[in-house]
PDB file of C-alpha atoms in Angstrom:
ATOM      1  CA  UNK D  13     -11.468  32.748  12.008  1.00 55.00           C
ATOM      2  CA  UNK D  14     -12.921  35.816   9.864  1.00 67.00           C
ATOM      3  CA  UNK D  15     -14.983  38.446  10.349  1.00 73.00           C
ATOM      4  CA  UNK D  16     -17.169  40.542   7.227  1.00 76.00           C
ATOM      5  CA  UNK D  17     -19.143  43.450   7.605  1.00 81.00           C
ATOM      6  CA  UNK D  18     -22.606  43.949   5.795  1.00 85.00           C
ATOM      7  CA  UNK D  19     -22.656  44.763   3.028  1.00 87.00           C
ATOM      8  CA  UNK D  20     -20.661  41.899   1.197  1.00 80.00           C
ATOM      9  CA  UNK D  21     -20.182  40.611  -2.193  1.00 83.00           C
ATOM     10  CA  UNK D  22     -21.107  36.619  -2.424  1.00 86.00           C
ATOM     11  CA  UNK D  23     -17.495  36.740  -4.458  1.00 82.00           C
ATOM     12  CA  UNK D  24     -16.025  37.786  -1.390  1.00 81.00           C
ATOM     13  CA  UNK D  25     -17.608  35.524   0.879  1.00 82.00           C
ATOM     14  CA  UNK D  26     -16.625  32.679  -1.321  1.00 82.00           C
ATOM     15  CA  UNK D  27     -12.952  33.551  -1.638  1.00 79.00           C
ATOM     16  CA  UNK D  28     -12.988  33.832   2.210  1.00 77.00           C
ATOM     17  CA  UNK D  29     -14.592  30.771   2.575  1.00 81.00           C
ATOM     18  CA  UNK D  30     -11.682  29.227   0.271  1.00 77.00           C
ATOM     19  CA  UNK D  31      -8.951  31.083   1.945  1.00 75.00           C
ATOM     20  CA  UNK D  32     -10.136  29.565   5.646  1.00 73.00           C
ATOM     21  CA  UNK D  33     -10.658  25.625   4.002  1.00 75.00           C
ATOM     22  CA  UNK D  34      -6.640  25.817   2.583  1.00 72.00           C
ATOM     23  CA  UNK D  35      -6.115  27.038   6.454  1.00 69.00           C
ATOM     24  CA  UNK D  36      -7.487  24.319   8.009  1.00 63.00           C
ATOM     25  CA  UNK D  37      -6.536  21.725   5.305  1.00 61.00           C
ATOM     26  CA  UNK D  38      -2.998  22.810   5.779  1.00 55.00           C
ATOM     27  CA  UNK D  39      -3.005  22.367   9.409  1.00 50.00           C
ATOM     28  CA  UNK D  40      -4.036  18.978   9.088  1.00 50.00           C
ATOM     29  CA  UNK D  41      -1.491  18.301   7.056  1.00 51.00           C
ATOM     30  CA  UNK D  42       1.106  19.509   9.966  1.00 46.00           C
ATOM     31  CA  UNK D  43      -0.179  16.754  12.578  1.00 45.00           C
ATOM     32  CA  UNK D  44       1.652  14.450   9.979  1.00 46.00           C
ATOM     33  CA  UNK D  45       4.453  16.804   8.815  1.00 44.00           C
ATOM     34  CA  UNK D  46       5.806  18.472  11.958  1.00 47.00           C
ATOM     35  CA  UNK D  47       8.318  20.838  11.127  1.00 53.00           C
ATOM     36  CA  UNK D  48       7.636  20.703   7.500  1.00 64.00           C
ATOM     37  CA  UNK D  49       9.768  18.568   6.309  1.00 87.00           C
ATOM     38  CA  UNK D  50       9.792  15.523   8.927  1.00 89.00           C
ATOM     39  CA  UNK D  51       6.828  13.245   8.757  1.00 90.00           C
ATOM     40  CA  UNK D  52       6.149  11.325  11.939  1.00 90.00           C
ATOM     41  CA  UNK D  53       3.962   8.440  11.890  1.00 89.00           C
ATOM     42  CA  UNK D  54       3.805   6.157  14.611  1.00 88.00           C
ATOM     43  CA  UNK D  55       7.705   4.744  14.972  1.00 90.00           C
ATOM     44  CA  UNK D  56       8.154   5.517  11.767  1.00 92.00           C
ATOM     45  CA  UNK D  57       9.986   9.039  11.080  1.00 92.00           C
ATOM     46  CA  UNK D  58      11.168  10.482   7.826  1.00 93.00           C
ATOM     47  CA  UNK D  59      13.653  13.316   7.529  1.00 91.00           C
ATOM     48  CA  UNK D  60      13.057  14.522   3.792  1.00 89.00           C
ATOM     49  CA  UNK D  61      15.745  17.303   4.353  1.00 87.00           C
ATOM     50  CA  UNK D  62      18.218  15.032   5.659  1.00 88.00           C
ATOM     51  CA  UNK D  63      17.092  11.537   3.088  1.00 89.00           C
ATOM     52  CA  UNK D  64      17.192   9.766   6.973  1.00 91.00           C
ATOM     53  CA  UNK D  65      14.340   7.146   8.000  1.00 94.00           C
ATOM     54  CA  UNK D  66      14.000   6.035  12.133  1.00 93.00           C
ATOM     55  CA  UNK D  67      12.110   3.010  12.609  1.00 93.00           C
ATOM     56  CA  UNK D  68      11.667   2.394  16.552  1.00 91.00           C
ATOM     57  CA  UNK D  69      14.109   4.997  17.353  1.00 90.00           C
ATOM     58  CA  UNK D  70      17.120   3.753  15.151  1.00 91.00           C
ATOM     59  CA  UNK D  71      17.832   4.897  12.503  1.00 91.00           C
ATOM     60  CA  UNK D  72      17.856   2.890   9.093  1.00 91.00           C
ATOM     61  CA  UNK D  73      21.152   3.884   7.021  1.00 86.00           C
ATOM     62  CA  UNK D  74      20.559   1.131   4.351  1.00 89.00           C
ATOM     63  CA  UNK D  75      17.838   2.508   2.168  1.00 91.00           C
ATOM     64  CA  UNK D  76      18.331   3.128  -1.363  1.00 92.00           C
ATOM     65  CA  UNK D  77      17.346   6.988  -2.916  1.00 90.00           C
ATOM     66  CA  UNK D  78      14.459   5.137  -4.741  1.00 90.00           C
ATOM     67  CA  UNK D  79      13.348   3.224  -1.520  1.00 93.00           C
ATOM     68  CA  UNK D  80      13.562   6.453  -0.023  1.00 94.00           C
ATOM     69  CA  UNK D  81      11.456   8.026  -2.423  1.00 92.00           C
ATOM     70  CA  UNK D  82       8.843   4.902  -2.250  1.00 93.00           C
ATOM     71  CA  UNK D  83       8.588   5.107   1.754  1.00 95.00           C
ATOM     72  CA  UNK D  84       8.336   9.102   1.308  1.00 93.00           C
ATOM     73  CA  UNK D  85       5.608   8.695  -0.734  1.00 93.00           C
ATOM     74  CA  UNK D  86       3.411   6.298   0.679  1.00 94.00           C
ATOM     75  CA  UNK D  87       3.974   8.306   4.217  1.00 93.00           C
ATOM     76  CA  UNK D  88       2.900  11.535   2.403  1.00 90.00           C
ATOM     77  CA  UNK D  89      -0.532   9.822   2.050  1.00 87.00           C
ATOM     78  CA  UNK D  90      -0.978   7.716   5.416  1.00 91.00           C
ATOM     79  CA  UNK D  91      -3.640   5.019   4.763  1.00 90.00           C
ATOM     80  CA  UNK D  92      -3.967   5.949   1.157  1.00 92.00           C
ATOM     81  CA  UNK D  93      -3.566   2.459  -0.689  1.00 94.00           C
ATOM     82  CA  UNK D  94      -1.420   3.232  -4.321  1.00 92.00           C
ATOM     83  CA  UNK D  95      -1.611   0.986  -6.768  1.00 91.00           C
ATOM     84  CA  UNK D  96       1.708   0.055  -8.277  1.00 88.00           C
ATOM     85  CA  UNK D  97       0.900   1.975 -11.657  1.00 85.00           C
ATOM     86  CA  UNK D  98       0.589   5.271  -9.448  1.00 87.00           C
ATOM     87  CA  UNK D  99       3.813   4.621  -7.608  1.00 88.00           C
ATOM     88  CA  UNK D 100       5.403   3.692 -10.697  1.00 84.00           C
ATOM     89  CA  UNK D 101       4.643   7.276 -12.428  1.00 81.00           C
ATOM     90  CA  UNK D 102       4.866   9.094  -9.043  1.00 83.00           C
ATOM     91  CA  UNK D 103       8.263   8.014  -8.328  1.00 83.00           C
ATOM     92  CA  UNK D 104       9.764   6.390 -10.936  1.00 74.00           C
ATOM     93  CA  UNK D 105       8.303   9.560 -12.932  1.00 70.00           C
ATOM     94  CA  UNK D 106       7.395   7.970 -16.209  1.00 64.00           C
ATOM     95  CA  UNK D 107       4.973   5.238 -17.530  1.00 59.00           C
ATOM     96  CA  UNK D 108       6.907   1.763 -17.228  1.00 57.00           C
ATOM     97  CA  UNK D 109       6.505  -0.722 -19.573  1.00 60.00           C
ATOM     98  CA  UNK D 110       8.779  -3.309 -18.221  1.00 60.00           C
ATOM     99  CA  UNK D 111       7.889  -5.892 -15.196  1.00 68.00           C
ATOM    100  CA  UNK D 112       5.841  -3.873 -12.796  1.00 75.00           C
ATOM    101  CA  UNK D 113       6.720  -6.126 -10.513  1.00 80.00           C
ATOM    102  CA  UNK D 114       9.774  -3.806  -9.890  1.00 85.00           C
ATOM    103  CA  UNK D 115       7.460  -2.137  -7.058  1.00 89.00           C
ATOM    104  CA  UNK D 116       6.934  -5.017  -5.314  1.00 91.00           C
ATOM    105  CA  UNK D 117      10.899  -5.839  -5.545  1.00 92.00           C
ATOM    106  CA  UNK D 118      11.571  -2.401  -4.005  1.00 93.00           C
ATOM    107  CA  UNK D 119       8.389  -2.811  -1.394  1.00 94.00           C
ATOM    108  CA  UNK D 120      10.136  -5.730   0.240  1.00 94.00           C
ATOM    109  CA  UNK D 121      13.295  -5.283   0.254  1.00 94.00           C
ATOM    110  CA  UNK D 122      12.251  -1.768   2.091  1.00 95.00           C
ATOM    111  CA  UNK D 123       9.973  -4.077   4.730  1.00 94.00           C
ATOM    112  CA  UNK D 124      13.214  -6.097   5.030  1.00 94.00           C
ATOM    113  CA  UNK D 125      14.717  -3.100   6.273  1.00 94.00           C
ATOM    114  CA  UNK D 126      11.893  -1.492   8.524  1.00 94.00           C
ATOM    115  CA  UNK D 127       9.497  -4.047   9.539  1.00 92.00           C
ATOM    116  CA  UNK D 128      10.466  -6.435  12.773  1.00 90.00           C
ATOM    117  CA  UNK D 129       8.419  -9.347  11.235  1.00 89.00           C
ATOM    118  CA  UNK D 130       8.442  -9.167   7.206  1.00 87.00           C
ATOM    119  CA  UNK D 131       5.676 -11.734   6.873  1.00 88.00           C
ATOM    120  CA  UNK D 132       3.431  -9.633   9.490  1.00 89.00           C
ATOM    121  CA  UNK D 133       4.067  -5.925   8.305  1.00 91.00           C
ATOM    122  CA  UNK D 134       2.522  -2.972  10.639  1.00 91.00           C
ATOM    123  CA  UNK D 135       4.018   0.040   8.836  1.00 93.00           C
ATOM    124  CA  UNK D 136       4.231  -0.888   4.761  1.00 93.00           C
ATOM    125  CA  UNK D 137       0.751  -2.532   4.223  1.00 93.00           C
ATOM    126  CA  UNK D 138       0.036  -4.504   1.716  1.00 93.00           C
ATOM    127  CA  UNK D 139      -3.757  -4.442   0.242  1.00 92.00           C
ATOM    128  CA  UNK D 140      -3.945  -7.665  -1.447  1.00 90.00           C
ATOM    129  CA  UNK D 141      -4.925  -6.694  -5.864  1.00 86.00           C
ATOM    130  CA  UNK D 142      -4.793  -3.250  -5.771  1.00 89.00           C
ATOM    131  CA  UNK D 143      -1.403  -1.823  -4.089  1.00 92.00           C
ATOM    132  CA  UNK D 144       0.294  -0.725  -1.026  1.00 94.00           C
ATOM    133  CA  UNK D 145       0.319   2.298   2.316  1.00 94.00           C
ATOM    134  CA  UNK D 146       1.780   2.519   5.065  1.00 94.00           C
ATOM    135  CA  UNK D 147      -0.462   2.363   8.293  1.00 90.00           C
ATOM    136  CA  UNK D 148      -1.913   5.306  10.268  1.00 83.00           C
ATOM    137  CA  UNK D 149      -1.063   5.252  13.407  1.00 77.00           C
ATOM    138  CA  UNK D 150      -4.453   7.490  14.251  1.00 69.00           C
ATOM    139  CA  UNK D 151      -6.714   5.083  12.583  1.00 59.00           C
ATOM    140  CA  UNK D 152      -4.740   2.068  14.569  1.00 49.00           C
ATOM    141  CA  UNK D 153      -6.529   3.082  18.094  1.00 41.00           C
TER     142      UNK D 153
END
């Protein structure tokens, strides 16, 4: 993707080097976040300009700003299991010291919203003592 003539500085090369990782880290990014600011994964879609979720093709109206934000999240990092500390200072945006078990309130009452079968989730994953992610569809097959 670049192209240096001799002589060159090992600075340079470096900072090229750099420059064409952010490239291709970025586009990976996009196969997840088409248009920048929808995230597509599997049937799940997320319109962060609009604060609009489609599950299936339908589109769930129900969801609360900090559901939202949870769902967001955890689709920002497909297959990436959080732990319920790091979702409670990611999106809650301050150390709680109350019931954590607030995330796991707002977890299902989001899979009551966007999963067919709550007791058999495919999208919001639970991973039994440590947190929760939402599947990804290109590790699925």
């Amino acid at each position: 993707d670049d192209y240096m003539t001799k002589p060159f500085s090992t600075r340079e090369l470096v900072a090229r080097i750099k420059a064409n990782l952010r490239k291709v880290d970025n586009s990976s990014k996009k196969t997840t976040e088409q248009n920048g600011n929808i995230i597509k994964l599997g049937t799940l879609m997320l319109d962060l300009d609009k604060f609009e979720v489609t599950v299936r093709g339908e589109t769930v109206n129900d969801l609360t700003r900090r559901e939202f934000e949870v769902l967001r999240y955890l689709a920002q990092n497909p297959g990436q299991v959080v732990s319920r500390e790091d979702l409670l200072e990611k999106v809650w945006g301050y150390e709680y010291y109350g019931d954590i078990r607030t995330v796991d309130v707002t977890v299902r009452r989001i899979r009551e919203k966007i999963e067919k079968n709550t007791s058999n989730p495919k999208i919001l994953i639970t991973k039994r003592g440590i947190g929760y992610y939402v599947a990804n569809p290109k590790n699925n097959g």
